[in-house]
Short mmCIF file of C-alpha atoms in Angstrom, two decimals:
data_model
loop_
_atom_site.label_atom_id
_atom_site.label_comp_id
_atom_site.label_asym_id
_atom_site.label_seq_id
_atom_site.Cartn_x
_atom_site.Cartn_y
_atom_site.Cartn_z
CA UNK J 228 0.18 -0.09 0.00
CA UNK J 229 2.85 2.53 0.87
CA UNK J 230 4.56 1.80 -2.43
CA UNK J 231 1.37 2.77 -4.46
CA UNK J 232 1.14 5.88 -2.37
CA UNK J 233 4.68 6.68 -3.01
CA UNK J 234 4.79 6.00 -6.83
CA UNK J 235 1.63 7.97 -7.70
CA UNK J 236 3.24 11.49 -7.69
CA UNK J 237 5.77 10.12 -9.81
CA UNK J 238 3.12 9.11 -12.16
CA UNK J 239 1.50 12.57 -12.09
CA UNK J 240 4.85 14.47 -12.68
CA UNK J 241 5.43 12.25 -15.68
CA UNK J 242 1.94 12.97 -16.95
CA UNK J 243 2.47 16.81 -16.14
CA UNK J 244 5.84 16.58 -17.80
CA UNK J 245 4.64 14.99 -21.10
CA UNK J 246 1.54 17.52 -21.33
CA UNK J 247 3.71 20.38 -20.67
CA UNK J 248 6.28 19.37 -23.37
CA UNK J 249 3.67 18.88 -26.09
CA UNK J 250 1.81 22.05 -25.18
CA UNK J 251 5.12 23.96 -25.27
CA UNK J 252 5.82 22.53 -28.71
CA UNK J 253 2.51 23.59 -29.77
CA UNK J 254 3.02 27.02 -28.58
CA UNK J 255 6.46 27.19 -30.45
CA UNK J 256 4.61 26.26 -33.67
CA UNK J 257 2.02 28.60 -33.37
CA UNK J 258 4.26 31.42 -32.07
CA UNK J 259 1.59 32.46 -29.52
CA UNK J 260 3.45 32.89 -26.05
CA UNK J 261 0.04 34.49 -24.57
CA UNK J 262 -0.67 30.68 -24.27
CA UNK J 263 2.03 30.44 -21.49
CA UNK J 264 -0.79 31.85 -19.17
CA UNK J 265 -2.23 28.36 -19.21
CA UNK J 266 0.78 26.57 -17.66
CA UNK J 267 -0.33 27.21 -14.06
CA UNK J 268 -3.77 25.59 -14.80
CA UNK J 269 -1.96 22.60 -16.24
CA UNK J 270 0.17 22.20 -13.36
CA UNK J 271 -2.61 22.47 -10.89
CA UNK J 272 -4.61 19.78 -12.65
CA UNK J 273 -1.74 17.22 -12.44
CA UNK J 274 0.37 18.42 -9.35
CA UNK J 275 -1.19 21.02 -6.81
CA UNK J 276 -4.73 20.24 -7.37
CA UNK J 277 -6.00 23.49 -5.62
CA UNK J 278 -8.92 23.90 -8.08
CA UNK J 279 -11.94 21.40 -7.88
CA UNK J 280 -12.09 20.69 -11.32
CA UNK J 281 -14.55 17.82 -10.76
CA UNK J 282 -16.32 19.51 -7.63
CA UNK J 283 -19.58 17.83 -8.87
CA UNK J 284 -18.53 14.31 -8.21
CA UNK J 285 -18.85 15.10 -4.42
CA UNK J 286 -21.82 16.88 -4.37
CA UNK J 287 -24.48 15.64 -1.91
CA UNK J 288 -27.04 16.37 -4.83
CA UNK J 289 -27.67 13.07 -7.08
CA UNK J 290 -29.19 15.40 -9.63
CA UNK J 291 -26.12 17.66 -9.99
CA UNK J 292 -23.84 14.54 -10.30
CA UNK J 293 -25.98 13.01 -12.80
CA UNK J 294 -26.56 16.23 -15.04
CA UNK J 295 -22.62 17.17 -14.84
CA UNK J 296 -21.70 13.65 -15.48
CA UNK J 297 -23.09 14.25 -18.99
CA UNK J 298 -22.18 17.90 -19.40
CA UNK J 299 -18.44 17.46 -18.16
CA UNK J 300 -17.53 15.06 -21.16
CA UNK J 301 -19.71 17.05 -23.47
CA UNK J 302 -17.91 20.26 -22.76
CA UNK J 303 -14.53 18.59 -23.05
CA UNK J 304 -15.44 17.12 -26.59
CA UNK J 305 -16.67 20.70 -27.68
CA UNK J 306 -13.38 22.19 -26.41
CA UNK J 307 -11.41 19.61 -28.15
CA UNK J 308 -13.24 19.82 -31.34
CA UNK J 309 -12.74 23.48 -31.55
CA UNK J 310 -9.05 23.35 -30.88
CA UNK J 311 -8.89 20.86 -33.79
CA UNK J 312 -11.06 22.80 -35.98
CA UNK J 313 -9.05 25.97 -35.35
CA UNK J 314 -5.50 24.54 -35.85
CA UNK J 315 -5.62 21.20 -37.87
CA UNK J 316 -8.69 20.74 -39.89
CA UNK J 317 -12.38 21.56 -40.47
CA UNK J 318 -15.26 20.59 -42.73
CA UNK J 319 -16.48 22.37 -45.66
CA UNK J 320 -19.31 21.80 -47.85
CA UNK J 321 -19.50 22.85 -51.40
CA UNK J 322 -22.58 25.32 -51.66
CA UNK J 323 -22.34 26.47 -55.39
CA UNK J 324 -21.54 25.31 -58.87
CA UNK J 325 -18.44 27.52 -59.40
CA UNK J 326 -16.04 24.71 -59.34
CA UNK J 327 -18.18 21.93 -60.97
CA UNK J 328 -17.42 19.42 -62.45
CA UNK J 329 -14.42 19.05 -60.57
CA UNK J 330 -16.11 19.51 -57.12
CA UNK J 331 -19.90 19.01 -56.91
CA UNK J 332 -22.60 20.69 -55.20
CA UNK J 333 -23.29 18.82 -52.07
CA UNK J 334 -19.57 17.44 -51.69
CA UNK J 335 -18.32 17.70 -48.03
CA UNK J 336 -14.37 18.28 -47.67
CA UNK J 337 -11.96 17.62 -45.16
CA UNK J 338 -10.01 20.57 -45.19
CA UNK J 339 -6.29 20.28 -43.82
CA UNK J 340 -5.07 23.79 -42.10
CA UNK J 341 -1.71 22.15 -41.68
CA UNK J 342 -1.04 21.89 -45.19
CA UNK J 343 -0.28 25.72 -45.67
CA UNK J 344 -0.09 26.36 -41.76
CA UNK J 345 -3.09 27.49 -39.51
CA UNK J 346 -3.35 31.04 -38.84
CA UNK J 347 -3.54 32.31 -35.05
CA UNK J 348 -7.05 33.49 -34.64
CA UNK J 349 -7.18 37.23 -35.75
CA UNK J 350 -10.79 37.59 -33.93
CA UNK J 351 -10.21 35.72 -30.78
CA UNK J 352 -13.73 36.57 -29.14
CA UNK J 353 -16.17 34.44 -31.39
CA UNK J 354 -18.55 31.80 -30.69
CA UNK J 355 -16.72 28.19 -31.51
CA UNK J 356 -17.70 26.27 -34.48
CA UNK J 357 -19.42 29.37 -36.34
CA UNK J 358 -18.24 31.64 -39.12
CA UNK J 359 -19.99 34.99 -38.57
CA UNK J 360 -23.62 34.18 -37.71
CA UNK J 361 -25.36 32.76 -34.93
CA UNK J 362 -27.50 29.91 -35.80
CA UNK J 363 -31.16 30.29 -35.24
CA UNK J 364 -30.63 33.98 -34.04
CA UNK J 365 -29.31 35.46 -37.05
CA UNK J 366 -26.97 37.64 -35.29
CA UNK J 367 -23.06 38.16 -35.25
CA UNK J 368 -21.11 35.42 -33.74
CA UNK J 369 -18.23 37.49 -32.91
CA UNK J 370 -16.98 40.79 -31.37
CA UNK J 371 -14.57 42.71 -33.51
CA UNK J 372 -12.48 44.00 -30.61
CA UNK J 373 -9.53 42.91 -29.94
CA UNK J 374 -7.91 42.26 -33.32
CA UNK J 375 -4.89 40.29 -33.52
CA UNK J 376 -2.07 40.70 -36.06
CA UNK J 377 -1.95 38.02 -38.63
CA UNK J 378 0.48 35.17 -37.95
CA UNK J 379 0.62 31.84 -39.68
CA UNK J 380 2.31 28.69 -38.24
CA UNK J 381 4.75 26.73 -40.54
CA UNK J 382 2.97 24.47 -42.70
CA UNK J 383 3.66 21.37 -44.81
CA UNK J 384 4.10 23.51 -47.99
CA UNK J 385 2.72 26.49 -49.64
CA UNK J 386 0.05 27.13 -52.01
CA UNK J 387 1.06 25.41 -55.34
CA UNK J 388 -0.07 26.25 -58.83
CA UNK J 389 -3.84 24.57 -59.63
CA UNK J 390 -4.30 23.61 -56.13
CA UNK J 391 -8.09 23.72 -54.87
CA UNK J 392 -7.82 26.15 -52.05
CA UNK J 393 -10.45 27.36 -49.34
CA UNK J 394 -10.06 31.13 -48.23
CA UNK J 395 -11.97 33.97 -46.76
CA UNK J 396 -13.69 35.83 -49.42
CA UNK J 397 -11.78 38.90 -50.11
CA UNK J 398 -14.61 41.10 -51.02
CA UNK J 399 -16.52 40.11 -48.06
CA UNK J 400 -15.09 43.12 -45.82
CA UNK J 401 -18.41 44.65 -46.17
CA UNK J 402 -21.92 42.83 -46.71
CA UNK J 403 -25.42 43.73 -47.12
CA UNK J 404 -27.00 41.15 -44.89
CA UNK J 405 -30.10 41.27 -47.46
CA UNK J 406 -27.90 39.90 -50.27
CA UNK J 407 -25.01 38.19 -48.43
CA UNK J 408 -23.88 36.48 -51.49
CA UNK J 409 -23.37 39.39 -53.42
CA UNK J 410 -20.04 41.40 -53.74
CA UNK J 411 -20.98 44.75 -52.10
CA UNK J 412 -18.57 46.66 -54.75
CA UNK J 413 -20.11 45.22 -57.75
CA UNK J 414 -23.50 45.63 -56.40
CA UNK J 415 -22.75 49.36 -55.71
CA UNK J 416 -21.56 49.85 -59.12
CA UNK J 417 -24.45 48.22 -60.67
CA UNK J 418 -27.02 50.02 -58.57
CA UNK J 419 -25.12 53.39 -59.18
CA UNK J 420 -25.02 52.67 -63.06
CA UNK J 421 -28.84 52.25 -62.86
CA UNK J 422 -29.07 55.64 -61.30
CA UNK J 423 -26.93 57.81 -63.43
CA UNK J 424 -26.83 58.83 -66.87
CA UNK J 425 -24.69 56.67 -69.35
CA UNK J 426 -20.98 57.74 -69.85
CA UNK J 427 -18.82 56.99 -72.80
CA UNK J 428 -15.62 56.21 -70.59
CA UNK J 429 -13.56 55.57 -73.72
CA UNK J 430 -13.69 59.29 -74.34
CA UNK J 431 -11.97 59.79 -71.02
CA UNK J 432 -8.34 59.81 -69.60
CA UNK J 433 -7.56 57.35 -66.90
CA UNK J 434 -7.92 59.78 -64.17
CA UNK J 435 -11.31 61.07 -65.48
CA UNK J 436 -12.37 57.40 -65.70
CA UNK J 437 -11.38 57.10 -62.16
CA UNK J 438 -13.58 60.05 -61.00
CA UNK J 439 -16.51 59.08 -63.09
CA UNK J 440 -16.35 55.48 -61.68
CA UNK J 441 -16.08 56.80 -58.17
CA UNK J 442 -19.19 59.17 -58.39
CA UNK J 443 -21.07 56.03 -59.75
CA UNK J 444 -19.83 53.80 -56.84
CA UNK J 445 -20.56 56.61 -54.36
CA UNK J 446 -24.15 57.06 -55.44
CA UNK J 447 -24.81 53.24 -55.48
CA UNK J 448 -23.39 52.80 -51.96
CA UNK J 449 -25.54 55.66 -50.69
CA UNK J 450 -28.70 54.14 -52.29
CA UNK J 451 -27.88 50.74 -50.78
CA UNK J 452 -27.38 52.47 -47.30
CA UNK J 453 -30.58 54.40 -47.51
CA UNK J 454 -32.69 51.39 -48.60
CA UNK J 455 -32.24 48.71 -45.58
CA UNK J 456 -35.62 47.06 -46.50
CA UNK J 457 -34.29 46.27 -49.96
CA UNK J 458 -30.51 45.33 -49.33
CA UNK J 459 -30.45 44.77 -45.29
CA UNK J 460 -28.15 46.22 -42.83
CA UNK J 461 -24.61 46.94 -43.97
CA UNK J 462 -22.00 45.28 -41.56
CA UNK J 463 -18.18 44.99 -41.83
CA UNK J 464 -16.28 41.78 -41.30
CA UNK J 465 -12.74 41.09 -40.07
CA UNK J 466 -10.63 38.91 -42.31
CA UNK J 467 -11.04 35.62 -40.39
CA UNK J 468 -14.94 36.05 -40.06
CA UNK J 469 -15.61 36.43 -43.70
CA UNK J 470 -17.54 33.76 -45.73
CA UNK J 471 -14.99 30.82 -46.64
CA UNK J 472 -14.82 30.22 -50.62
CA UNK J 473 -13.16 27.29 -52.61
CA UNK J 474 -11.35 27.90 -55.89
CA UNK J 475 -8.51 26.78 -57.98
CA UNK J 476 -5.30 28.68 -57.68
CA UNK J 477 -4.44 29.67 -61.38
CA UNK J 478 -1.77 32.28 -60.67
CA UNK J 479 1.04 32.38 -58.20
CA UNK J 480 2.96 35.49 -56.47
CA UNK J 481 5.20 37.11 -58.74
CA UNK J 482 3.45 35.58 -62.17
CA UNK J 483 2.11 37.43 -64.66
CA UNK J 484 -1.56 36.21 -65.92
CA UNK J 485 -3.13 36.64 -69.14
CA UNK J 486 -6.42 34.97 -70.37
CA UNK J 487 -6.78 34.59 -74.16
CA UNK J 488 -9.63 33.17 -75.52
CA UNK J 489 -10.47 31.53 -72.35
CA UNK J 490 -6.99 29.87 -72.17
CA UNK J 491 -4.72 30.91 -68.99
CA UNK J 492 -0.98 32.05 -69.74
CA UNK J 493 1.51 32.40 -66.78
CA UNK J 494 4.39 34.31 -67.93
CA UNK J 495 3.45 33.55 -71.47
CA UNK J 496 3.18 29.69 -70.91
CA UNK J 497 -0.03 28.07 -71.39
CA UNK J 498 -1.48 26.75 -68.08
CA UNK J 499 -3.29 23.78 -69.04
CA UNK J 500 -7.24 23.75 -68.14
CA UNK J 501 -8.50 20.96 -65.67
CA UNK J 502 -10.00 17.91 -67.29
CA UNK J 503 -13.59 18.94 -65.79
CA UNK J 504 -13.29 22.72 -66.74
CA UNK J 505 -16.62 23.91 -68.12
CA UNK J 506 -17.56 26.56 -70.30
CA UNK J 507 -21.20 27.87 -71.22
CA UNK J 508 -22.91 26.75 -74.53
CA UNK J 509 -26.05 27.11 -76.45
CA UNK J 510 -27.34 23.67 -76.83
CA UNK J 511 -29.95 23.67 -79.69
CA UNK J 512 -32.19 20.40 -79.15
CA UNK J 513 -35.37 19.00 -80.86
CA UNK J 514 -37.12 19.13 -77.50
CA UNK J 515 -36.31 18.78 -73.62
CA UNK J 516 -33.28 16.58 -72.73
CA UNK J 517 -34.28 13.56 -70.97
CA UNK J 518 -33.48 13.83 -67.11
CA UNK J 519 -31.57 10.48 -66.88
CA UNK J 520 -29.40 11.38 -69.67
CA UNK J 521 -28.60 14.66 -67.98
CA UNK J 522 -27.76 12.91 -64.82
CA UNK J 523 -25.50 10.41 -66.72
CA UNK J 524 -23.64 13.13 -68.11
CA UNK J 525 -23.58 15.10 -64.89
CA UNK J 526 -25.68 18.04 -65.93
CA UNK J 527 -27.59 19.02 -63.02
CA UNK J 528 -31.19 20.63 -62.58
CA UNK J 529 -29.52 24.03 -62.16
CA UNK J 530 -27.80 23.66 -65.31
CA UNK J 531 -30.97 22.90 -66.92
CA UNK J 532 -32.86 26.13 -65.69
CA UNK J 533 -32.11 28.29 -68.62
CA UNK J 534 -34.19 26.68 -71.43
CA UNK J 535 -35.78 28.66 -74.02
CA UNK J 536 -38.79 26.77 -75.53
CA UNK J 537 -39.46 28.93 -78.45
CA UNK J 538 -35.89 28.18 -79.93
CA UNK J 539 -35.65 24.70 -78.34
CA UNK J 540 -32.17 25.56 -76.66
CA UNK J 541 -30.42 25.64 -73.34
CA UNK J 542 -28.02 28.05 -72.11
CA UNK J 543 -25.83 25.52 -69.97
CA UNK J 544 -22.30 24.93 -68.94
CA UNK J 545 -20.45 21.73 -70.32
CA UNK J 546 -17.51 19.87 -70.03
CA UNK J 547 -15.80 18.76 -72.95
CA UNK J 548 -16.77 15.28 -72.44
CA UNK J 549 -20.35 16.05 -71.90
CA UNK J 550 -20.52 18.28 -75.26
CA UNK J 551 -19.20 15.43 -77.08
CA UNK J 552 -21.43 12.98 -75.70
CA UNK J 553 -24.37 15.66 -76.58
CA UNK J 554 -23.23 16.14 -79.99
CA UNK J 555 -23.15 12.28 -80.60
CA UNK J 556 -27.00 12.21 -79.84
CA UNK J 557 -28.22 13.54 -83.45
CA UNK J 558 -31.75 12.61 -82.39
CA UNK J 559 -31.90 14.98 -79.50
CA UNK J 560 -29.00 17.72 -80.24
CA UNK J 561 -28.82 19.68 -83.52
CA UNK J 562 -25.99 21.86 -82.72
CA UNK J 563 -23.75 23.55 -79.66
CA UNK J 564 -22.27 27.05 -79.91
CA UNK J 565 -20.23 28.78 -77.52
CA UNK J 566 -21.86 31.53 -75.58
CA UNK J 567 -20.38 34.96 -77.01
CA UNK J 568 -18.56 36.86 -74.03
CA UNK J 569 -20.02 40.26 -73.56
CA UNK J 570 -18.25 43.21 -71.79
CA UNK J 571 -21.62 44.12 -69.89
CA UNK J 572 -20.54 42.47 -66.74
CA UNK J 573 -17.69 44.54 -65.44
CA UNK J 574 -14.46 42.73 -64.38
CA UNK J 575 -11.87 43.84 -61.80
CA UNK J 576 -10.75 46.43 -61.44
CA UNK J 577 -14.36 48.37 -61.43
CA UNK J 578 -12.87 51.83 -61.45
CA UNK J 579 -10.96 51.32 -64.74
CA UNK J 580 -12.15 50.99 -68.21
CA UNK J 581 -9.67 48.03 -69.39
CA UNK J 582 -11.73 46.49 -71.93
CA UNK J 583 -11.21 43.21 -70.21
CA UNK J 584 -13.49 40.33 -70.16
CA UNK J 585 -14.00 37.14 -68.52
CA UNK J 586 -12.61 35.40 -71.67
CA UNK J 587 -9.73 37.82 -72.61
CA UNK J 588 -8.21 39.23 -69.58
CA UNK J 589 -4.90 40.90 -68.51
CA UNK J 590 -1.95 40.78 -68.72
CA UNK J 591 -1.74 41.36 -64.99
CA UNK J 592 1.06 41.09 -62.39
CA UNK J 593 0.30 39.18 -59.22
CA UNK J 594 1.96 40.96 -56.43
CA UNK J 595 4.73 39.11 -54.29
CA UNK J 596 6.00 39.68 -50.70
CA UNK J 597 8.86 41.91 -50.98
CA UNK J 598 8.48 42.86 -54.49
CA UNK J 599 8.06 46.22 -55.92
CA UNK J 600 5.89 47.57 -58.84
CA UNK J 601 6.08 50.94 -60.65
CA UNK J 602 2.81 52.75 -59.80
CA UNK J 603 1.19 54.86 -62.75
CA UNK J 604 -2.23 56.30 -63.28
CA UNK J 605 -2.79 53.54 -65.87
CA UNK J 606 -2.07 50.67 -63.14
CA UNK J 607 -3.22 52.24 -59.71
CA UNK J 608 -6.73 50.84 -59.89
CA UNK J 609 -5.42 47.25 -60.19
CA UNK J 610 -3.18 47.49 -57.08
CA UNK J 611 -5.20 50.03 -55.19
CA UNK J 612 -7.16 47.37 -53.22
CA UNK J 613 -4.00 45.53 -51.80
CA UNK J 614 -2.44 48.61 -51.16
CA UNK J 615 -5.30 50.22 -49.14
CA UNK J 616 -7.69 47.31 -47.93
CA UNK J 617 -5.21 44.44 -47.43
CA UNK J 618 -1.96 46.50 -46.47
CA UNK J 619 -3.67 49.20 -44.39
CA UNK J 620 -2.38 52.22 -46.45
CA UNK J 621 -4.04 55.62 -47.10
CA UNK J 622 -3.82 56.14 -51.02
CA UNK J 623 -4.75 59.65 -52.73
CA UNK J 624 -4.70 59.80 -56.45
CA UNK J 625 -5.00 63.44 -58.00
CA UNK J 626 -3.94 65.09 -61.07
CA UNK J 627 -0.66 66.08 -59.49
CA UNK J 628 0.11 62.20 -58.76
CA UNK J 629 -0.14 59.33 -56.49
CA UNK J 630 0.40 59.81 -52.82
CA UNK J 631 0.56 56.99 -50.13
CA UNK J 632 0.26 57.89 -46.45
CA UNK J 633 0.53 61.61 -47.68
CA UNK J 634 3.89 61.10 -49.32
CA UNK J 635 4.29 60.94 -53.13
CA UNK J 636 4.84 57.45 -54.60
CA UNK J 637 6.05 56.25 -57.89
CA UNK J 638 6.35 52.59 -56.63
CA UNK J 639 5.13 50.33 -53.85
CA UNK J 640 6.69 47.35 -52.24
CA UNK J 641 4.20 44.72 -51.01
CA UNK J 642 4.37 43.17 -47.80
CA UNK J 643 2.15 39.96 -48.42
CA UNK J 644 1.95 37.35 -51.35
CA UNK J 645 -1.27 37.38 -53.33
CA UNK J 646 -2.94 34.48 -55.40
CA UNK J 647 -5.22 34.30 -58.37
CA UNK J 648 -8.25 31.90 -57.84
CA UNK J 649 -10.74 30.83 -60.36
CA UNK J 650 -13.46 28.30 -60.51
CA UNK J 651 -13.53 25.30 -63.10
CA UNK J 652 -16.98 26.32 -63.98
CA UNK J 653 -15.54 29.24 -65.79
CA UNK J 654 -18.65 30.97 -67.16
CA UNK J 655 -20.77 30.66 -63.79
CA UNK J 656 -17.66 31.62 -61.28
CA UNK J 657 -17.55 34.67 -59.28
CA UNK J 658 -13.68 34.70 -58.84
CA UNK J 659 -10.67 36.87 -59.25
CA UNK J 660 -11.71 38.08 -62.48
CA UNK J 661 -14.48 39.81 -60.50
CA UNK J 662 -12.87 40.72 -57.26
CA UNK J 663 -8.98 40.63 -57.90
CA UNK J 664 -6.12 39.15 -55.69
CA UNK J 665 -6.59 36.69 -52.62
CA UNK J 666 -3.97 37.91 -49.96
CA UNK J 667 -2.10 35.30 -48.26
CA UNK J 668 -3.68 36.23 -44.99
CA UNK J 669 -7.15 35.11 -46.35
CA UNK J 670 -5.91 31.53 -47.03
CA UNK J 671 -7.81 29.20 -44.88
CA UNK J 672 -6.47 25.53 -45.91
CA UNK J 673 -6.19 22.72 -48.59
CA UNK J 674 -9.24 20.33 -49.21
CA UNK J 675 -7.86 16.77 -48.79
CA UNK J 676 -10.55 14.52 -49.51
CA UNK J 677 -14.40 14.20 -50.02
CA UNK J 678 -15.64 12.38 -47.13
CA UNK J 679 -19.52 12.70 -47.79
CA UNK J 680 -21.46 13.71 -51.09
CA UNK J 681 -24.90 14.41 -51.43
CA UNK J 682 -26.87 14.98 -54.82
CA UNK J 683 -29.36 17.67 -54.03
CA UNK J 684 -31.14 16.86 -57.48
CA UNK J 685 -32.18 13.34 -56.17
CA UNK J 686 -33.93 11.61 -53.13
CA UNK J 687 -32.59 9.21 -50.64
CA UNK J 688 -33.92 6.24 -52.46
CA UNK J 689 -32.83 7.37 -56.02
CA UNK J 690 -29.15 8.18 -55.73
CA UNK J 691 -29.02 11.14 -53.23
CA UNK J 692 -25.95 9.72 -51.75
CA UNK J 693 -22.82 9.68 -54.35
CA UNK J 694 -21.15 6.61 -53.11
CA UNK J 695 -18.32 6.75 -55.89
CA UNK J 696 -17.25 10.11 -54.35
CA UNK J 697 -16.57 8.92 -50.97
CA UNK J 698 -12.98 9.41 -49.84
CA UNK J 699 -12.03 10.81 -53.14
CA UNK J 700 -8.68 12.60 -52.97
CA UNK J 701 -8.90 16.24 -54.09
CA UNK J 702 -5.58 16.34 -55.38
CA UNK J 703 -6.42 13.47 -57.87
CA UNK J 704 -9.11 15.95 -59.31
CA UNK J 705 -7.14 17.68 -62.08
#
């Protein structure tokens, strides 16, 4: 009996030593020394035992003991899940068709934060396991202050070309809650454009274009703010509380990207399209396409919504394989034409008339950490948002020149790396072509595999579960 009593403290010291060593290694990894404040509590848990962590076990009230015996492990499990979700991995579901047919609506992804390194929480006061809205209450799930500086732990690697990446929506810094999926800046432009007289921007100088676009955007913003019943409340969100998006990285820091007739070139070299890339086509048919054929070819109900009975034509996205399969059905399909691009849908940057479109875009240099670019009135619109919104500078552009933080500037050195993200459903994806660069501090993680896939077009007894996609490795989706 005496031997057991004397050996017990040694075991507790051993447990304490192991836990402390692991905890210190974790703090070293995430570079968060504020966590040292937790060490006295770890010491008390194993050695001093001054705090009655399991006080409820000695309670004379059996109801308290019964209730707490359930709450205690549940609370521990929630803390553990939150910790893992914050630093190691989280689940993500594909909500829209922007990456189809590489990833499908209803795919549930295991997203690794270790792949690129987890970020230290920038908004520490938030409700665990929520992004920006509390379920059921429809209110903010976080408090803006304090805001911690951006730090990222060492990861297994860096974002690589053609990686599929989860990131915080860059244009989600300001949101109209009545239209949370809309980019507030493009929304302001389109609203302002409806309220102003048409302007021939081609007849204006770059500076005059900038001024005119600024007026349009300001009119649109004021209208949106003054019509909360139509657009909802306008709120701002910190970086890590913005909505999560998933796209493919098609441009890395320091590369020059150009899109020519839908093909992406990096530094003049063609970057091959993913196998499942989609473009939008006019499909002229003899009638409505059979549902089973559409399901076989991966054509969703959403894809079939743009049907024009008078012309017997669909306006739909198709992969190369689906297009060839439809053309082979002479009994159903007369011909298939690529949808002609238009310049009506303005692309990034909104405040300059570049003449670029979604299919013919750039060239545009992607900023890299520590690299500088010469600033001119012709390119300032492209790099204004990284300089101001992402790196926190004050920018003024006047007829006398460009001023950063009150000083004349003819160049700028970037403090972060930036990426160019696009969806594989190229004609149905709001991506970098519309809202620009993705800063490194917005990167969340890398999807590793699909662990569940549910087809929203089918019921539970007719293919709702896509068994063939279970544990499909995302890196194998090219």
